[in-house]
CSV table of C-alpha atoms in Angstrom, one decimal:
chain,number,residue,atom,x,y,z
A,1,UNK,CA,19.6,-11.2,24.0
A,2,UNK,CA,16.1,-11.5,22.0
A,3,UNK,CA,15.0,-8.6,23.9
A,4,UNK,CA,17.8,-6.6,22.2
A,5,UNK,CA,17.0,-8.5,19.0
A,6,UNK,CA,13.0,-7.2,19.4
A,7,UNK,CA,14.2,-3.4,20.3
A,8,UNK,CA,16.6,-3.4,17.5
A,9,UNK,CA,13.6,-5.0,14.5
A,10,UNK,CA,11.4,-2.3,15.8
A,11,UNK,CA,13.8,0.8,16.0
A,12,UNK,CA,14.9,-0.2,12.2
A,13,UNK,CA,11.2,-0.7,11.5
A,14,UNK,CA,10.1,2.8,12.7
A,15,UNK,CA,13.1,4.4,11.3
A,16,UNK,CA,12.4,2.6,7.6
A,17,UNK,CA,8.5,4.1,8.1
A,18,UNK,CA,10.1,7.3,8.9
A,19,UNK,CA,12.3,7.3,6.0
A,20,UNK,CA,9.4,6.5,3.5
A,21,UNK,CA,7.0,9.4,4.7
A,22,UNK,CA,10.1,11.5,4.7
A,23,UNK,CA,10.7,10.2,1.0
A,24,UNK,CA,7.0,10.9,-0.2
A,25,UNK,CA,7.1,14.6,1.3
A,26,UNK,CA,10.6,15.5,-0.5
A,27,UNK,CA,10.9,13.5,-3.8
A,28,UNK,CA,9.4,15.2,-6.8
A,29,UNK,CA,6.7,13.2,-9.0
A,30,UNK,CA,4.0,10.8,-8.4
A,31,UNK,CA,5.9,8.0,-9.9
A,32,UNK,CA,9.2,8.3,-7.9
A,33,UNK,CA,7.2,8.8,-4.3
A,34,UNK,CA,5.7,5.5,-5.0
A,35,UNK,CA,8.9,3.9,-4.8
A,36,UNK,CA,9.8,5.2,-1.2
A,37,UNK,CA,6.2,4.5,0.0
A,38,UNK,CA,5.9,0.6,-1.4
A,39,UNK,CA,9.3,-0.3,-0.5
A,40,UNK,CA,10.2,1.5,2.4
A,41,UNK,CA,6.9,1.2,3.6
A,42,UNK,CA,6.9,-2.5,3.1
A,43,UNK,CA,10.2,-3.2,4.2
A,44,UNK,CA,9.4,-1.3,7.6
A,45,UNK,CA,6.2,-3.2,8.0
A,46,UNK,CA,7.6,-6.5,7.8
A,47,UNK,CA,10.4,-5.5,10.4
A,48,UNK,CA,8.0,-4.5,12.6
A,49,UNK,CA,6.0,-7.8,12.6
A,50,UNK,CA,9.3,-9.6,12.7
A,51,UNK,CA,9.9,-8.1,16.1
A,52,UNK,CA,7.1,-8.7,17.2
A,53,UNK,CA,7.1,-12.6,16.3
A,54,UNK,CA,10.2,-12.4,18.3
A,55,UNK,CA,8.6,-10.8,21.3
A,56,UNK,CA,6.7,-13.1,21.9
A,57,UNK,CA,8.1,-16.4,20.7
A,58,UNK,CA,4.9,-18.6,20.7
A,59,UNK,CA,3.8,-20.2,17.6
A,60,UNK,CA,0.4,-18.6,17.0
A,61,UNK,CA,1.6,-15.3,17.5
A,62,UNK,CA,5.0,-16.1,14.9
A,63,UNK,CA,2.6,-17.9,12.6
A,64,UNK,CA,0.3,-14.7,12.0
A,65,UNK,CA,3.3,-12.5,12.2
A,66,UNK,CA,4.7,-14.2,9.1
A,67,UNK,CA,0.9,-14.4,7.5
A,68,UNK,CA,1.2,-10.7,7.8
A,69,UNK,CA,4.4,-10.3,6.4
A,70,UNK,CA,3.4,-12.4,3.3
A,71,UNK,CA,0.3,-10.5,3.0
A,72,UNK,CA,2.2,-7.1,3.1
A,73,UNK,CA,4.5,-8.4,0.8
A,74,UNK,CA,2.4,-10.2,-1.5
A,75,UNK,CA,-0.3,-6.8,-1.7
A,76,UNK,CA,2.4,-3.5,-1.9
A,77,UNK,CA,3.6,-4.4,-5.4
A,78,UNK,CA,0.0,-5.2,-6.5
A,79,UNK,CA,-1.2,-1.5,-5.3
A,80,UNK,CA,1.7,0.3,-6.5
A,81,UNK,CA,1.7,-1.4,-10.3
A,82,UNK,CA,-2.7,-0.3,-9.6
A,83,UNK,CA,-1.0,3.4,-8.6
A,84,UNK,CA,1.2,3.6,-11.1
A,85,UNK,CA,-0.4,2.8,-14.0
A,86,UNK,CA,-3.3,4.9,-13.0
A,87,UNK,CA,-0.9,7.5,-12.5
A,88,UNK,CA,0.3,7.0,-16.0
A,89,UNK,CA,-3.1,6.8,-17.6
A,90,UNK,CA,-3.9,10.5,-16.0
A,91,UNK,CA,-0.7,11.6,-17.4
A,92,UNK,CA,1.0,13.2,-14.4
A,93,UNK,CA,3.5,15.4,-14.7
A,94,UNK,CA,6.4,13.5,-14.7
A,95,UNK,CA,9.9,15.0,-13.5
A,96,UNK,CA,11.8,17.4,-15.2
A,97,UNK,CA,15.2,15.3,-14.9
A,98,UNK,CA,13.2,12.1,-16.6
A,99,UNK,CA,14.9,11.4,-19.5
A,100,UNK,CA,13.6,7.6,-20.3
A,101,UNK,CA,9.6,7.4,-20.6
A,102,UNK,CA,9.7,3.9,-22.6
A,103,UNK,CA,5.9,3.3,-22.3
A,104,UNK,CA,5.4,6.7,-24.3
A,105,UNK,CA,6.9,5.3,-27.8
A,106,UNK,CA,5.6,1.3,-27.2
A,107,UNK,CA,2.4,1.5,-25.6
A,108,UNK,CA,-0.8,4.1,-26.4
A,109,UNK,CA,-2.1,3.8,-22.8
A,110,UNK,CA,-5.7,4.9,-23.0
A,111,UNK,CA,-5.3,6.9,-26.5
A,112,UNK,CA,-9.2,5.3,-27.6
A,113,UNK,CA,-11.6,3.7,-24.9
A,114,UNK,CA,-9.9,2.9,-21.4
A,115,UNK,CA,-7.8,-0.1,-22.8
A,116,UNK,CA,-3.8,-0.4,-23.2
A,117,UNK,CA,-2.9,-0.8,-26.9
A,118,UNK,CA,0.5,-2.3,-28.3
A,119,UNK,CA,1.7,-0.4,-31.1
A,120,UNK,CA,3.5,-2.8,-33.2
A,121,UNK,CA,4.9,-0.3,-35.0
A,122,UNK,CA,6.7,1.5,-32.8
A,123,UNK,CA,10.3,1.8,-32.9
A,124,UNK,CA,12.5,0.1,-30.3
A,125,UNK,CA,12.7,2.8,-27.2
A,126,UNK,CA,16.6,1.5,-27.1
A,127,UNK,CA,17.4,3.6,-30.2
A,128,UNK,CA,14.4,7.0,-30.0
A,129,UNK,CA,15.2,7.2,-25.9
A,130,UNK,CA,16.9,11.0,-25.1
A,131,UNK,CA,20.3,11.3,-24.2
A,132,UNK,CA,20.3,12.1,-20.2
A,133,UNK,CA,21.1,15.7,-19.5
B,1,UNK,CA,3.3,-0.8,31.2
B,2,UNK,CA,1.8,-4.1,31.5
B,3,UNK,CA,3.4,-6.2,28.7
B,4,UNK,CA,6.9,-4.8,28.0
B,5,UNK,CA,8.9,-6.1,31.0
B,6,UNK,CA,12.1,-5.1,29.8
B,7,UNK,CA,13.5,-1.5,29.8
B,8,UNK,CA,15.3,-1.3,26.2
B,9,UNK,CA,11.8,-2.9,24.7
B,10,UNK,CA,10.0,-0.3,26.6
B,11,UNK,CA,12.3,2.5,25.0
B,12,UNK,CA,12.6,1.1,21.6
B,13,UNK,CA,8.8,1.0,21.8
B,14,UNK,CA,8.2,4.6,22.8
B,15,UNK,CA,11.0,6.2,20.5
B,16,UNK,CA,9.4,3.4,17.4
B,17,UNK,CA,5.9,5.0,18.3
B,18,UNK,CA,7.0,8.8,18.0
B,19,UNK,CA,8.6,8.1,15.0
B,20,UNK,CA,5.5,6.7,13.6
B,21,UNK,CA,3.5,9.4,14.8
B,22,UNK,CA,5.7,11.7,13.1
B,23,UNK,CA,5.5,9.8,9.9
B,24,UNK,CA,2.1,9.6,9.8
B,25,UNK,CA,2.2,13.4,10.3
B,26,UNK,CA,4.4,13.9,7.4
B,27,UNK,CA,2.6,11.4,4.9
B,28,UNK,CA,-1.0,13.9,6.1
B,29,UNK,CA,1.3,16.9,4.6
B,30,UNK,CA,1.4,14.6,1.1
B,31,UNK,CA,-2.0,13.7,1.3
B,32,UNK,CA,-3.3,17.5,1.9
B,33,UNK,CA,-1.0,19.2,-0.6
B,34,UNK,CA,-0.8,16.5,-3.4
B,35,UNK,CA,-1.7,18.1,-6.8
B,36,UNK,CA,-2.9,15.1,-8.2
B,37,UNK,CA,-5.3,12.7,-6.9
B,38,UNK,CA,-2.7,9.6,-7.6
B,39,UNK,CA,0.0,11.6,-5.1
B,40,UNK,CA,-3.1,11.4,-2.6
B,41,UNK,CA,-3.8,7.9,-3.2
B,42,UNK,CA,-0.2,6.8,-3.1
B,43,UNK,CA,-0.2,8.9,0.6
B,44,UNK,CA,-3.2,7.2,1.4
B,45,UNK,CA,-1.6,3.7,1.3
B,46,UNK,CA,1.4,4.5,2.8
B,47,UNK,CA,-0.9,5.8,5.8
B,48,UNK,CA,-2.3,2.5,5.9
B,49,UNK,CA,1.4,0.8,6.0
B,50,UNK,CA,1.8,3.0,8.4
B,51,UNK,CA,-1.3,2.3,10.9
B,52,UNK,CA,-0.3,-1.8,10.7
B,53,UNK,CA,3.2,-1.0,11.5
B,54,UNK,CA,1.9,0.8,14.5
B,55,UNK,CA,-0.6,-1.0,15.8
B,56,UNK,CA,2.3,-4.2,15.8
B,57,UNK,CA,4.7,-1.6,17.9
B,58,UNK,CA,1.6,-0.9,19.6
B,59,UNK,CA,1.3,-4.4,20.2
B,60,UNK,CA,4.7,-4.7,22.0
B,61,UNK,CA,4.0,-1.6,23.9
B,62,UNK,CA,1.2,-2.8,25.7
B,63,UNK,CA,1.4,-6.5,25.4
B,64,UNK,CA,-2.0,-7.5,24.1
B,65,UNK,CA,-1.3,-10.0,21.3
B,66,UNK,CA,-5.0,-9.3,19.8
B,67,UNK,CA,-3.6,-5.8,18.3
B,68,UNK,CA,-2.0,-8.2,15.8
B,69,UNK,CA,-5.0,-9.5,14.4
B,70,UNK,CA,-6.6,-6.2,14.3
B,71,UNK,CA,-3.5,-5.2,12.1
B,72,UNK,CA,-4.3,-8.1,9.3
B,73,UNK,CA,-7.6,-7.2,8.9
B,74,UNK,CA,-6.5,-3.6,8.8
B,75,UNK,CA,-3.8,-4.7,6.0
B,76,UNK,CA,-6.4,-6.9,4.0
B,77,UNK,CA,-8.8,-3.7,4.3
B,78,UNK,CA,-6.6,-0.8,3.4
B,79,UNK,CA,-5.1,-2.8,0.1
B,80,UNK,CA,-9.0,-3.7,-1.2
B,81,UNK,CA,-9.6,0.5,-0.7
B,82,UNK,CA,-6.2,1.2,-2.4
B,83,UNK,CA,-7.4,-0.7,-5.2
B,84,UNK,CA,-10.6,0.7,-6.0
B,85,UNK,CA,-9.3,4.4,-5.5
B,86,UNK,CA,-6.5,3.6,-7.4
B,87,UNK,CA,-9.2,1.7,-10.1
B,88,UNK,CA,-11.8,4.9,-9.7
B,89,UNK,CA,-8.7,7.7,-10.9
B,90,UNK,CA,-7.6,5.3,-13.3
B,91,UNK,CA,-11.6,5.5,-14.5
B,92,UNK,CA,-12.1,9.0,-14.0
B,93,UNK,CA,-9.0,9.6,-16.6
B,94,UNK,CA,-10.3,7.9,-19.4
B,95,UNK,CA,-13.9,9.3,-19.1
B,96,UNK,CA,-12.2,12.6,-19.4
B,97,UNK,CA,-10.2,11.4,-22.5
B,98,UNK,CA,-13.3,10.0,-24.0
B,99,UNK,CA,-15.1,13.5,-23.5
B,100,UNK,CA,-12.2,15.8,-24.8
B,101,UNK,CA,-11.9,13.4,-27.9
B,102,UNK,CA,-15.3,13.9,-28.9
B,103,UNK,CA,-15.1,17.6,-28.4
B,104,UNK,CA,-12.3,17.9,-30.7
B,105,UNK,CA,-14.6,15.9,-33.5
């Protein structure tokens, strides 16, 4: 039974890795790859330490298996809010289909010196936002 | 195969590695062809996700529990160079803003 358990944690995990490399080959900007690499890749991570906590079933072993869950889960949204707003600052080209960029209208990232300035002025991005195509 | 005892771990374990290996493959494809440098880092980290997650199947495979403590210091390591890559493009941009802004005055 737990040995169906472990080969059915790891085939998920492999198969959630798999779908986020296949996601950051096909989807089209920086910003949107990021989501299958964090998440997937995250998600298929912790899978795979979850088997193998229950492969081996001894305390140590599940203790540092969760520790490296926690740590994995605890670190991917750090690095990709790092990625991201790097991303943002270099002003990639963002998809074609993108039709709400809210940070453009409330937020001069990097306009003067490398710091994120507020603009209180700035109208709400609920009433200038584009209507999708 | 010394540590996987049962047959359905041992095949879960061999079709989870290929996959991996594949993935890996694929995320290299990203890494080489990315226009920007934040597509490469992005690639980058996922290669790194990738790596722990195999060295825990890798872990199963062979049954040496100490491929598990090689993966958290692989984990801790790969975030701290995700952050100062992603820190350094992030740098790198506004030094080029700064520049073109004082070439247009």
């Amino acid at each position: 039974m737990i040995e169906i358990l472990t080969a059915f944690l790891m085939l998920s995990g492999g198969i959630f890795c798999f779908i986020a490399s296949v996601g950051i080959l096909r989807l089209p900007d920086t910003i949107i790859r990021m989501h299958a690499a964090t998440k997937a890749g995250a998600l298929g991570g912790g899978l795979m330490f979850l088997s193998l906590a229950a492969f081996y079933m001894d305390l140590s072993t599940t203790l540092r298996a969760f520790a490296a869950i926690f740590f994995l889960l605890l670190t991917a949204p750090v690095a990709a809010h790092l990625i991201g707003r790097a991303a943002y600052c270099s002003r990639v080209n963002l998809s074609e289909r993108t039709w709400i960029d809210e940070l453009a209208e409330t937020c001069q990232w990097c306009q003067r010196e490398s710091t994120c300035e507020l603009n209180e002025n700035a109208p709400d991005f609920q009433t200038t936002q584009k209507s999708p195509k | 195969m010394i540590g996987a005892e049962s047959h359905i771990i041992t095949m879960a374990a061999e079709i989870t590695l290929v996959l991996l290996t594949l993935a890996v493959f694929f995320t290299f494809i990203r890494l080489v062809i990315g226009p920007d440098p934040a597509d490469r880092i992005v690639a980058l980290d996922l290669v790194s996700i990738l790596i722990v997650s195999y060295l825990a199947a890798l872990s199963i495979y062979t049954g040496q529990k100490s491929f598990l403590d090689v993966a958290i210091a692989y984990a801790l390591i790969a975030f701290l160079g995700t952050v100062a890559l992603a820190r350094f493009r992030e740098r790198l941009a506004a030094q080029n803003r700064d520049e073109n802004n004082r070439e247009e005055e």
